[in-house]
GROMACS .gro file of C-alpha atoms in nm:
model
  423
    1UNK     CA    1   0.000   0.000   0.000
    2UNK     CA    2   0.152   0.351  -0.077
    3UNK     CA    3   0.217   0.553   0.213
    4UNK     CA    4   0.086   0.942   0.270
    5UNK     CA    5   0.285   1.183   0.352
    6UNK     CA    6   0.154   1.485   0.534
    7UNK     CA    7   0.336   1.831   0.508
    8UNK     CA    8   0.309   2.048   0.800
    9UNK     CA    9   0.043   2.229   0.679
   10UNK     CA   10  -0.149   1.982   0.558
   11UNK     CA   11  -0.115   1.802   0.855
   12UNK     CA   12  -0.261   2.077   1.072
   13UNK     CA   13  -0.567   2.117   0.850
   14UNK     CA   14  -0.599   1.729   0.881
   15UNK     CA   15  -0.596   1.753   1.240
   16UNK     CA   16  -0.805   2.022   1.274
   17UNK     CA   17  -1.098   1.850   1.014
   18UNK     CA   18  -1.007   1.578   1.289
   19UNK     CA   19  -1.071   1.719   1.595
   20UNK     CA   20  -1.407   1.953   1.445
   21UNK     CA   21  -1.557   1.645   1.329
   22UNK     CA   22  -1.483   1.451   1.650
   23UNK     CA   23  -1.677   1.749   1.816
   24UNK     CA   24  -1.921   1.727   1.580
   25UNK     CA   25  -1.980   1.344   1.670
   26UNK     CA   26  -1.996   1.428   2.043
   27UNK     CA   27  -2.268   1.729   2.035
   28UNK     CA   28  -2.453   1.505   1.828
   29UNK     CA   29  -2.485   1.233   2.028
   30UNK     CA   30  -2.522   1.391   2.367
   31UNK     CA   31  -2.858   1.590   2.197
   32UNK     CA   32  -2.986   1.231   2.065
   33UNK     CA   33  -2.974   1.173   2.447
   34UNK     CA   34  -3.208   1.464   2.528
   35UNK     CA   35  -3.477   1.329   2.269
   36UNK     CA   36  -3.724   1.108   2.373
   37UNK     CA   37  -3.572   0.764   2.251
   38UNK     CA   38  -3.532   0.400   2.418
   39UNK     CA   39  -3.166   0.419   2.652
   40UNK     CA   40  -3.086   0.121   2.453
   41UNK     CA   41  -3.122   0.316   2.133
   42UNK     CA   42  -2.943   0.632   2.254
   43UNK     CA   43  -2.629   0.419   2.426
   44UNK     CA   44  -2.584   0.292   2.059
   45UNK     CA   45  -2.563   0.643   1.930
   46UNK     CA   46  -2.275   0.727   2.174
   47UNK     CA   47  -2.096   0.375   2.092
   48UNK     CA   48  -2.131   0.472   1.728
   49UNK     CA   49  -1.982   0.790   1.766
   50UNK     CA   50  -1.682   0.722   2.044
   51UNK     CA   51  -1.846   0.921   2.312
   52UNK     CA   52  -1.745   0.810   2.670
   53UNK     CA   53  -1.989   1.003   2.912
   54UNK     CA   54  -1.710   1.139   3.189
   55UNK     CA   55  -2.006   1.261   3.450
   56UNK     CA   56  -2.124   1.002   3.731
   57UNK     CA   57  -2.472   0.857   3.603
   58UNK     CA   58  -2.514   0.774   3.924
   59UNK     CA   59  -2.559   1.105   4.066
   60UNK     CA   60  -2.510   1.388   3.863
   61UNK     CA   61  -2.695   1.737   3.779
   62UNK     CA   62  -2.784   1.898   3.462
   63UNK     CA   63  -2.686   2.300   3.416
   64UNK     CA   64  -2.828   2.474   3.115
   65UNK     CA   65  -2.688   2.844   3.050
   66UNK     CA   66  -2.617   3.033   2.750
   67UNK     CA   67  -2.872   3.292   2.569
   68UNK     CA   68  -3.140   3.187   2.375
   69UNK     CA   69  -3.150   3.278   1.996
   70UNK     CA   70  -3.406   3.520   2.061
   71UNK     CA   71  -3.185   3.744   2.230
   72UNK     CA   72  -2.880   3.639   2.038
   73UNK     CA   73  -3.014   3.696   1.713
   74UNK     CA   74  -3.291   3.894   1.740
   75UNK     CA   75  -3.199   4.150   1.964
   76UNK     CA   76  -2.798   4.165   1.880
   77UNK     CA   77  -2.772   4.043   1.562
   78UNK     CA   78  -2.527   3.748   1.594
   79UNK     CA   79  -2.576   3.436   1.343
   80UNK     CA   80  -2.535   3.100   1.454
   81UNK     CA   81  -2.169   3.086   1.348
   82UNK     CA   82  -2.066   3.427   1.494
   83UNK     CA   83  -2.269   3.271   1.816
   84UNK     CA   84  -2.096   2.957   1.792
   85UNK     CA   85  -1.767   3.106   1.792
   86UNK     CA   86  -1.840   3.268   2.114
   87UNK     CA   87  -1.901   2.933   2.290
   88UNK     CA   88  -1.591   2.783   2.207
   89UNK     CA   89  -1.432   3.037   2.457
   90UNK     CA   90  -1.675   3.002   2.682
   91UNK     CA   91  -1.621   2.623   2.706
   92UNK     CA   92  -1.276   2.629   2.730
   93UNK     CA   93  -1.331   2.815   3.013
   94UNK     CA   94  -1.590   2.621   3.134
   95UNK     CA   95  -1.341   2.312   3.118
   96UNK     CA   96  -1.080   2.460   3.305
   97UNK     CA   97  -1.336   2.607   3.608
   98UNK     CA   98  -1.466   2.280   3.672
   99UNK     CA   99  -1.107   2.073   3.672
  100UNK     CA  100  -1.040   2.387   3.953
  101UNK     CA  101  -1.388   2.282   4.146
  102UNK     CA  102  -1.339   1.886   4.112
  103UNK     CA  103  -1.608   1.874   3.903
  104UNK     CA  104  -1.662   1.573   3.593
  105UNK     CA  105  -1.845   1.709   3.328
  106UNK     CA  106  -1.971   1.687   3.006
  107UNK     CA  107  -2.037   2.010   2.820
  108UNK     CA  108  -2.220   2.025   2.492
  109UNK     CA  109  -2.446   2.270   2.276
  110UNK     CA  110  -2.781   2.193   2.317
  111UNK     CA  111  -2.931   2.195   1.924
  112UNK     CA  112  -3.315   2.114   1.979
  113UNK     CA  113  -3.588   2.308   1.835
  114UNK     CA  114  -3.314   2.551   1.692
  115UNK     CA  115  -3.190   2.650   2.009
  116UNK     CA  116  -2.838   2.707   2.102
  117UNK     CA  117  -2.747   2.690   2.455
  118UNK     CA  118  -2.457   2.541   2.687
  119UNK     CA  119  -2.523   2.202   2.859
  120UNK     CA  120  -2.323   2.097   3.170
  121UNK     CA  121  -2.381   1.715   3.273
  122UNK     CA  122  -2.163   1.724   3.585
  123UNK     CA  123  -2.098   1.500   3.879
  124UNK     CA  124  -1.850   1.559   4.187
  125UNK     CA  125  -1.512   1.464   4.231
  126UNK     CA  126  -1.412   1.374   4.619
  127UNK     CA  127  -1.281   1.662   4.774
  128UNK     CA  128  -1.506   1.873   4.554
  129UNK     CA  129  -1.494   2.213   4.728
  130UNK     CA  130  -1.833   2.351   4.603
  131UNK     CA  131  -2.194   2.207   4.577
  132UNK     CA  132  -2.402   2.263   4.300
  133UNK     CA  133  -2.581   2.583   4.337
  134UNK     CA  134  -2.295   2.768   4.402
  135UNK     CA  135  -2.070   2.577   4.087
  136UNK     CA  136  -2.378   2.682   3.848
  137UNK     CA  137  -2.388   3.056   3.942
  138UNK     CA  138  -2.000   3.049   3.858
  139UNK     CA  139  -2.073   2.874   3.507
  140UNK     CA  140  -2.324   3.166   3.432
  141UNK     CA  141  -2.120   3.436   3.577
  142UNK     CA  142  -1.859   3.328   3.315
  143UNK     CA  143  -2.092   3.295   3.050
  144UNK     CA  144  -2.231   3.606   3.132
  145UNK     CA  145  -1.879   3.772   3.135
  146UNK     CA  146  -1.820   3.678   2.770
  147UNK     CA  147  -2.115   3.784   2.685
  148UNK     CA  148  -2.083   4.138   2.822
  149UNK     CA  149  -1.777   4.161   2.641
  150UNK     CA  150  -1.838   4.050   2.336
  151UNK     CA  151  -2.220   4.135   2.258
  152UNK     CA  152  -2.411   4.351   2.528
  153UNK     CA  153  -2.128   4.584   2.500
  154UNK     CA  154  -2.340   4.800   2.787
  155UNK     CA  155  -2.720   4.739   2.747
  156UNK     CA  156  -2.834   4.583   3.060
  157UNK     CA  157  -3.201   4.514   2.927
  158UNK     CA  158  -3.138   4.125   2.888
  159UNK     CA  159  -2.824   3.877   3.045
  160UNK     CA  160  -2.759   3.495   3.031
  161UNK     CA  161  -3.004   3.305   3.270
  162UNK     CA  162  -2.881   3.011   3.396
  163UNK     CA  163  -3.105   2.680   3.529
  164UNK     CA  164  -3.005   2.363   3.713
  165UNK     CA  165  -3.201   2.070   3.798
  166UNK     CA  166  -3.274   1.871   4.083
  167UNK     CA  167  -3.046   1.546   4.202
  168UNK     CA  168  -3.059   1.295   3.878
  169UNK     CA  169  -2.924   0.970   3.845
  170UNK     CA  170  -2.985   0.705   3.546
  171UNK     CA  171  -2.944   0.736   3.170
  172UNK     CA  172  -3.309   0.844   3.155
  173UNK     CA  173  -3.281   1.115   3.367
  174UNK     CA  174  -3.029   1.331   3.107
  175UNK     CA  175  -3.356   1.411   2.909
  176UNK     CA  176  -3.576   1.459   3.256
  177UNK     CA  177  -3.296   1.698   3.372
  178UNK     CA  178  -3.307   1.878   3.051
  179UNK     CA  179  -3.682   1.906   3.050
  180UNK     CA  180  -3.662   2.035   3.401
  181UNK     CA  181  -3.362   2.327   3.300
  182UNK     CA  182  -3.551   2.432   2.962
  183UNK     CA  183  -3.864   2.533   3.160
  184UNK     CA  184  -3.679   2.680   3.427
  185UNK     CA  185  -3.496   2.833   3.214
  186UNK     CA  186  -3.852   2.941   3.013
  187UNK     CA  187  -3.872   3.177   3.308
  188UNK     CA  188  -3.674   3.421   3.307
  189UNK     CA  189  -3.921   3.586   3.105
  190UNK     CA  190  -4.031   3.709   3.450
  191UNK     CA  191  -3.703   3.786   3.620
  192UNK     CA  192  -3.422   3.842   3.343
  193UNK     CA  193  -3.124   3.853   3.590
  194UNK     CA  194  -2.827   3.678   3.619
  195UNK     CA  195  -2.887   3.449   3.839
  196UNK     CA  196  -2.965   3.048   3.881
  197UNK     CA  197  -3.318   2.911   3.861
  198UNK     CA  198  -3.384   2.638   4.038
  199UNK     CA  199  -3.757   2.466   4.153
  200UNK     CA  200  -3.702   2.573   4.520
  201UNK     CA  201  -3.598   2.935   4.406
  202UNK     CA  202  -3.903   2.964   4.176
  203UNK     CA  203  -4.137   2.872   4.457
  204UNK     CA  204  -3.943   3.146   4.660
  205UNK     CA  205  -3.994   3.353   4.414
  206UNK     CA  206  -4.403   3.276   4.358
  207UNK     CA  207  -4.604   3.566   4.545
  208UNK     CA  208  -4.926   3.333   4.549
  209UNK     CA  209  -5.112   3.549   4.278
  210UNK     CA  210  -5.383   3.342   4.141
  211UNK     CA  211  -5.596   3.325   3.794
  212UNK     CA  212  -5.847   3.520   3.987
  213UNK     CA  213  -5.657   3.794   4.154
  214UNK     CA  214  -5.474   3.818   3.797
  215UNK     CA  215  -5.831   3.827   3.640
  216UNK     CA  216  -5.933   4.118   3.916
  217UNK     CA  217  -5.635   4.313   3.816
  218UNK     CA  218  -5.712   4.317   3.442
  219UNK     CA  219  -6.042   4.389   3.553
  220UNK     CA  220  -5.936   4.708   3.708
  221UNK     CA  221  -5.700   4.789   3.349
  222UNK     CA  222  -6.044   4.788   3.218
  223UNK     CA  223  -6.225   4.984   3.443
  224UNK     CA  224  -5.996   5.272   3.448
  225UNK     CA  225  -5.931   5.300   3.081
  226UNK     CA  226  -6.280   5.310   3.022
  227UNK     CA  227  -6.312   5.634   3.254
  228UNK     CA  228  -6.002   5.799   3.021
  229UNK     CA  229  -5.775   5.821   3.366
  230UNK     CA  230  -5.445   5.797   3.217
  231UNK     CA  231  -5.228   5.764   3.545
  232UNK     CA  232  -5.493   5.550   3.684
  233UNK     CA  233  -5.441   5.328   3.349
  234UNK     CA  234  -5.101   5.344   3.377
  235UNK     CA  235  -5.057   5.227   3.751
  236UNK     CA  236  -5.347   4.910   3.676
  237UNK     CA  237  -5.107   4.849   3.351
  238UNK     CA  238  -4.763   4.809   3.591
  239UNK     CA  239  -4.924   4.671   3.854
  240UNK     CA  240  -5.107   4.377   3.636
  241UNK     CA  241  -4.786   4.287   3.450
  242UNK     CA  242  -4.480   4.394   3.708
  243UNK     CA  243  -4.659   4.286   4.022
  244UNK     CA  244  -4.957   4.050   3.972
  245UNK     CA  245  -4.817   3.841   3.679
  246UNK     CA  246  -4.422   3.835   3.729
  247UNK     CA  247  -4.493   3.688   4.078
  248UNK     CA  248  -4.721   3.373   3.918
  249UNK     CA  249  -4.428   3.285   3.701
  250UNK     CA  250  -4.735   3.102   3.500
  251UNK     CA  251  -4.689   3.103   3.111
  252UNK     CA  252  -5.039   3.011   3.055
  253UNK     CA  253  -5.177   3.356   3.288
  254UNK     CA  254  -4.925   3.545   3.067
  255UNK     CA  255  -5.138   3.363   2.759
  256UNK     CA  256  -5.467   3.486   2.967
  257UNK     CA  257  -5.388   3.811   3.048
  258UNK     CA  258  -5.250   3.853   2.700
  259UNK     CA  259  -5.607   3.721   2.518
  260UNK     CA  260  -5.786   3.971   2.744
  261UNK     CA  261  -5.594   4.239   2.671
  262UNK     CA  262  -5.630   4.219   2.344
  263UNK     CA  263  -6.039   4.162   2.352
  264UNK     CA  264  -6.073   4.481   2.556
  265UNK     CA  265  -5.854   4.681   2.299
  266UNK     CA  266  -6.035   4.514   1.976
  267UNK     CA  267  -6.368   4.674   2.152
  268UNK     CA  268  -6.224   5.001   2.287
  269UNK     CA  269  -6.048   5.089   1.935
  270UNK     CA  270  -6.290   4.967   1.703
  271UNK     CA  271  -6.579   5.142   1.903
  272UNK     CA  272  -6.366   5.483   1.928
  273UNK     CA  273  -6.250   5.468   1.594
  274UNK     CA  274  -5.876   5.361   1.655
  275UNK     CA  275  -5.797   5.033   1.465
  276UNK     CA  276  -5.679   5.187   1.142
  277UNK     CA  277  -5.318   5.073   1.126
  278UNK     CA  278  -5.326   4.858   1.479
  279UNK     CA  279  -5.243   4.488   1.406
  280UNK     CA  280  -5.419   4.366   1.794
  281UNK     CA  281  -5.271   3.977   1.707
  282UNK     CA  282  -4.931   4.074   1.671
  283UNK     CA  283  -4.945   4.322   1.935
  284UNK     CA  284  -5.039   4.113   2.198
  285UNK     CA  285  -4.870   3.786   2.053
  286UNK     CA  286  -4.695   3.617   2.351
  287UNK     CA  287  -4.347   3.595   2.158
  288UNK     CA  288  -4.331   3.945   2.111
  289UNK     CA  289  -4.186   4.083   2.460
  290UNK     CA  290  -3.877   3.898   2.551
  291UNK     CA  291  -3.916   4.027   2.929
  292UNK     CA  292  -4.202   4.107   3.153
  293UNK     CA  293  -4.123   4.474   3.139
  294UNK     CA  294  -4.153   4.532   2.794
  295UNK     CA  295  -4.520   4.435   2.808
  296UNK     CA  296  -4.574   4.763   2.989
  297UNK     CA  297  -4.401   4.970   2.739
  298UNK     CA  298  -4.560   4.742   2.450
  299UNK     CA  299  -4.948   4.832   2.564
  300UNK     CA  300  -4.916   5.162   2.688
  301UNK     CA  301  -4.882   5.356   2.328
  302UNK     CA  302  -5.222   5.216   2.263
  303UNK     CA  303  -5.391   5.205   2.611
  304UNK     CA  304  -5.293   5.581   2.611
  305UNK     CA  305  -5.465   5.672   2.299
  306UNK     CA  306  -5.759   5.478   2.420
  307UNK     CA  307  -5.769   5.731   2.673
  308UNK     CA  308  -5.698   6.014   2.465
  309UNK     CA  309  -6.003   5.941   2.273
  310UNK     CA  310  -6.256   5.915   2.628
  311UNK     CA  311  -6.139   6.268   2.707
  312UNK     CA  312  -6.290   6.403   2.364
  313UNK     CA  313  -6.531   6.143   2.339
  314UNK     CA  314  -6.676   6.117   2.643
  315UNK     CA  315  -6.685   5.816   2.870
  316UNK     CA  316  -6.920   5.528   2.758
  317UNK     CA  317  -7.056   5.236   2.936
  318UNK     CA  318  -6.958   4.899   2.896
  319UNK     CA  319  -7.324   4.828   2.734
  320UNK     CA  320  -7.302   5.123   2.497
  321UNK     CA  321  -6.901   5.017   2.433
  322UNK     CA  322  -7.017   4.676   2.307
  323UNK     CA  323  -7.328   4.839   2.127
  324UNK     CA  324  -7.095   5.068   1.943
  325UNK     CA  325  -6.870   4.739   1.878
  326UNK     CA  326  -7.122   4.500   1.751
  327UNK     CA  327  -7.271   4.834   1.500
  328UNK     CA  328  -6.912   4.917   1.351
  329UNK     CA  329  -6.872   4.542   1.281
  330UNK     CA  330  -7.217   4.512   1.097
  331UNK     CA  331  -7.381   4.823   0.999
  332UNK     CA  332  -7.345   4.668   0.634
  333UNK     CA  333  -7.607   4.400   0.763
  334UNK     CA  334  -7.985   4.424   0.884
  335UNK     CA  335  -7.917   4.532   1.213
  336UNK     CA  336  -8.222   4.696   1.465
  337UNK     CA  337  -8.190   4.756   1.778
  338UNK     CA  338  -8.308   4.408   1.934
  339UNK     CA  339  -8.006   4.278   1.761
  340UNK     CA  340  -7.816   4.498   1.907
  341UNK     CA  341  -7.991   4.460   2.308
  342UNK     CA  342  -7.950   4.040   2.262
  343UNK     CA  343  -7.555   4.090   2.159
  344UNK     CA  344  -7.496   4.292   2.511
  345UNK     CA  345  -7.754   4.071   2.673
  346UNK     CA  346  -7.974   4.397   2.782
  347UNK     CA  347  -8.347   4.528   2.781
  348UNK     CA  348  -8.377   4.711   2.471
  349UNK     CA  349  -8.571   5.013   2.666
  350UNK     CA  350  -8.270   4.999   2.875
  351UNK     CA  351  -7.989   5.008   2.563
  352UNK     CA  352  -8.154   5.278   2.375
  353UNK     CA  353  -8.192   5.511   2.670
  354UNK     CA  354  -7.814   5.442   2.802
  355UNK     CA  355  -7.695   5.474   2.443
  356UNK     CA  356  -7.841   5.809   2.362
  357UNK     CA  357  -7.725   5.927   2.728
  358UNK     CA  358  -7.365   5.833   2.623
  359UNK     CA  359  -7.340   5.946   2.295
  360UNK     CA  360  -7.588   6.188   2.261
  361UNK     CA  361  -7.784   5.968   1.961
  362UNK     CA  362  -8.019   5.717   1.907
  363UNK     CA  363  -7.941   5.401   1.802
  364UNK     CA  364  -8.105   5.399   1.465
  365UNK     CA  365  -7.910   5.765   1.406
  366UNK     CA  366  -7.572   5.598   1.491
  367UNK     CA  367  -7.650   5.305   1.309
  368UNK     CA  368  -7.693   5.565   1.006
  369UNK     CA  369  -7.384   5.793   1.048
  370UNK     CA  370  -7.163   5.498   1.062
  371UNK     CA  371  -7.270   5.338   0.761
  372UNK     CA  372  -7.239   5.704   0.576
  373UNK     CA  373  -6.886   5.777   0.743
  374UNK     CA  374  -6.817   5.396   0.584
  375UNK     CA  375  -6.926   5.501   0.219
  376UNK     CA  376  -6.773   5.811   0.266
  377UNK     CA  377  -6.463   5.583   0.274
  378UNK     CA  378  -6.553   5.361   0.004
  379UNK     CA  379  -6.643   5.631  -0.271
  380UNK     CA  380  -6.306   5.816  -0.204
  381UNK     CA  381  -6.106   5.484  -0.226
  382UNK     CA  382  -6.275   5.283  -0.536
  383UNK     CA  383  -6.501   5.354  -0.825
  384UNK     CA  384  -6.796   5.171  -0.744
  385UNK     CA  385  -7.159   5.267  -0.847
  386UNK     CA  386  -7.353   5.464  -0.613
  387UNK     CA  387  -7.601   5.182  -0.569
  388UNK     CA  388  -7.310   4.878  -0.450
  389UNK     CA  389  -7.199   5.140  -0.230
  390UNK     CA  390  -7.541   5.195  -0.059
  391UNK     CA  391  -7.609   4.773  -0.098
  392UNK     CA  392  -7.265   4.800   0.085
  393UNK     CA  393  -7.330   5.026   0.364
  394UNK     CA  394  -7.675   4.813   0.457
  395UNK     CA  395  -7.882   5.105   0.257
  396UNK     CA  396  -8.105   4.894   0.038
  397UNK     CA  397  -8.262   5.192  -0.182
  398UNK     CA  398  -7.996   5.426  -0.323
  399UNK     CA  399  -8.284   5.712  -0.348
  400UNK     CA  400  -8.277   5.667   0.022
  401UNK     CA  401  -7.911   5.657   0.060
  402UNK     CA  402  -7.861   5.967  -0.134
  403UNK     CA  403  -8.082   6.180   0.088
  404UNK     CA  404  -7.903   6.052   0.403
  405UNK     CA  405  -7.603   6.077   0.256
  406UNK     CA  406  -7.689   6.498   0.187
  407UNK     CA  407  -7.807   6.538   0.474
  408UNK     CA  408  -7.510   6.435   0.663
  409UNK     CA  409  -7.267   6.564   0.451
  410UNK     CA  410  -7.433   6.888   0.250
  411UNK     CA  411  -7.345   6.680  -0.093
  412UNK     CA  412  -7.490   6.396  -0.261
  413UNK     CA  413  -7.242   6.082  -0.316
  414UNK     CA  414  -7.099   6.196  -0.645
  415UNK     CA  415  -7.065   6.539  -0.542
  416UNK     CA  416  -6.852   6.391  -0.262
  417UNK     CA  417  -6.662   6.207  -0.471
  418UNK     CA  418  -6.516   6.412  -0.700
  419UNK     CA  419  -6.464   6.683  -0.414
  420UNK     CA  420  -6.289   6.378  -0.273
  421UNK     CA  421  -6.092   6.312  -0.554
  422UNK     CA  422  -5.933   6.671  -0.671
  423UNK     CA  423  -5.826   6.708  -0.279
   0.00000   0.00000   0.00000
């Protein structure tokens, strides 16, 4: 057989494709170990690939640090490569910290879901100095350091979280232990500070908010913002998310809070005339605040506007809100006003004298004005006939529709139009 002969250069590149796709193996077969697969199917994997596991299965702990892509890449920027890069520092620190403690470990990227963060499987040596706890918060702080460094480069709105699981011991507990650090880790939506989460520190943490005291306090967002009192909005706003909800530590009464939210702005806007150019979904979409606090920033654009319009509106009920509601979203329909009293569940005696005490109208003379202000709209926009624009509007007789329409206006619909048009 002819013998190869390996310059020096060549020979470092060879050893370097070596020991890159040796790494390669070993990330990839301690993630087949977090999936949900038989132990006899994932000890294959690491006898495929080489990988000797140097923690103690018999008692060992799982530490998950390292920022999740949404801050990495969304916030600063950095691709998975220029991310990547930063861990190989970090690890090599990593390495060296734990040979200090008396620490085995195995350290790995975590690459589920298309996340990226730093995996310690670690078990003590005798004559370790440290315990857990206090090993993990020095594996973040490190982490962290690197990443003040190198990305935050001063902004102190986000930081590297870091979560570590109870006691484990068995193959199957590798994929428990990550289960258990991914949803601590999960959140620090609620406190972003670097610090370790563990189960007993969340349930220090917990203030004992329930869903009803968290329903109360959106009840109260409500209430205020319908009255148009802006610091009175803006104290139920803090105290809901900063107070009430960051103490639950509950995704699902973020999801809550979030759906009721955006129900009371849908009404409130659409009823005051505010939804042009206000996407509510993404807006209140739970992956769109990366921290508690930037709920509060997030809402309070629109909840202030909300209020702006109640000062020069005038405060309506919660009836007449919903009556106003249900008419913008159908005044191109039949509507009369027992529609209207069975939607908000009322007498209608009692709707049509609360609704002209609010807004100074009856209900069959704001049914009208809306459905002219909404042709108004649709003959400056398009070119359709007169007659589809009335059949539009709910106006079945375009005879009819053109007297309403002058009287409202001082112009019949054409007029309008081409007033509307040389403007």
């Amino acid at each position: 057989m002819e013998q190869l002969y390996f310059g020096p250069l060549e020979e470092k590149n060879r050893m370097e494709t070596y020991h890159i796709s040796k790494s390669y193996l070993y990330t990839s077969a301690l993630n087949e170990c977090l999936h949900n697969h038989p132990e006899s199917s994932s000890r294959a994997i690491l006898r495929q690939c080489g990988v000797e596991l140097d923690f103690d299965l018999n008692r060992f702990w799982f530490c998950l640090t390292g920022l999740r892509k949404e801050i990495y890449w969304r916030i600063y920027g950095y691709d998975a490569d220029r991310y990547l890069q930063l861990y190989g520092g970090i690890r090599r620190e990593m390495v060296e910290l734990l040979r200090e403690r008396k620490w085995r470990a195995d350290i790995f990227m975590v690459m589920i879901e298309d996340e990226k963060q730093i995996a310690v499987l670690m078990s003590p040596c005798p004559g370790a100095e440290i315990g857990p706890e206090a090993l993990a918060e020095e594996l973040g702080a490190l982490a962290q350091r690197t990443y003040e460094e190198k990305m935050f480069r001063g902004d102190r709105r986000y930081c590297n979280t870091t979560a570590l699981s109870e006691p484990l011991s068995g193959f199957g507990d590798i994929r428990r232990g990550y289960l258990q650090t991914r949803a601590l880790n999960d959140l620090s939506f609620f406190r972003m500070e670097p610090e370790v989460l563990t189960a007993r520190r969340v349930e220090e943490l917990r203030t004992g908010a329930d869903y009803q005291t968290v329903m109360d306090g959106c009840v109260r967002l409500s209430t205020v913002l319908d009255q148009g009192d802006r610091a009175g909005c803006r104290g139920a706003l803090e105290e809901l998310f900063l107070h009430l909800l960051r103490g639950t530590y509950s995704r699902a009464l973020l999801r809550d809070t979030l759906s009721f939210c955006r129900h009371t702005l849908q009404v409130r806007c659409t009823a005051r005339g505010l939804m042009k150019g206000l996407d509510l979904e993404a807006l209140c979409g739970e992956t769109s605040c990366l921290r508690i606090e930037e709920w509060v920033d997030r809402l309070w654009p629109v909840l202030e506007r909300v209020c702006a319009a109640v000062e020069e509106q005038g405060v309506f009920s919660r009836t007449v809100l919903s009556a106003v509601y249900y008419i913008k979203n159908h005044c191109g329909e039949d509507i009369s006003l027992p529609d209207i009293a069975a939607y908000v569940n009322v007498n209608p005696n009692y709707l049509s004298g609360s609704f002209r005490e609010n807004t100074g109208l009856s209900v069959r003379d704001y049914i009208t004005r809306e459905r002219v202000h909404v042709a108004m709209g649709l003959l400056r926009e398009g070119d359709m006939r007169v007659s589809d624009v009335a059949e539009a509007v709910g106006i079945h007789d375009a005879r009819y529709f053109t007297r309403v329409f002058r009287r409202l206006t001082g112009m019949n619909p054409a007029e309008y139009r081409e007033q509307a048009g040389t403007e």
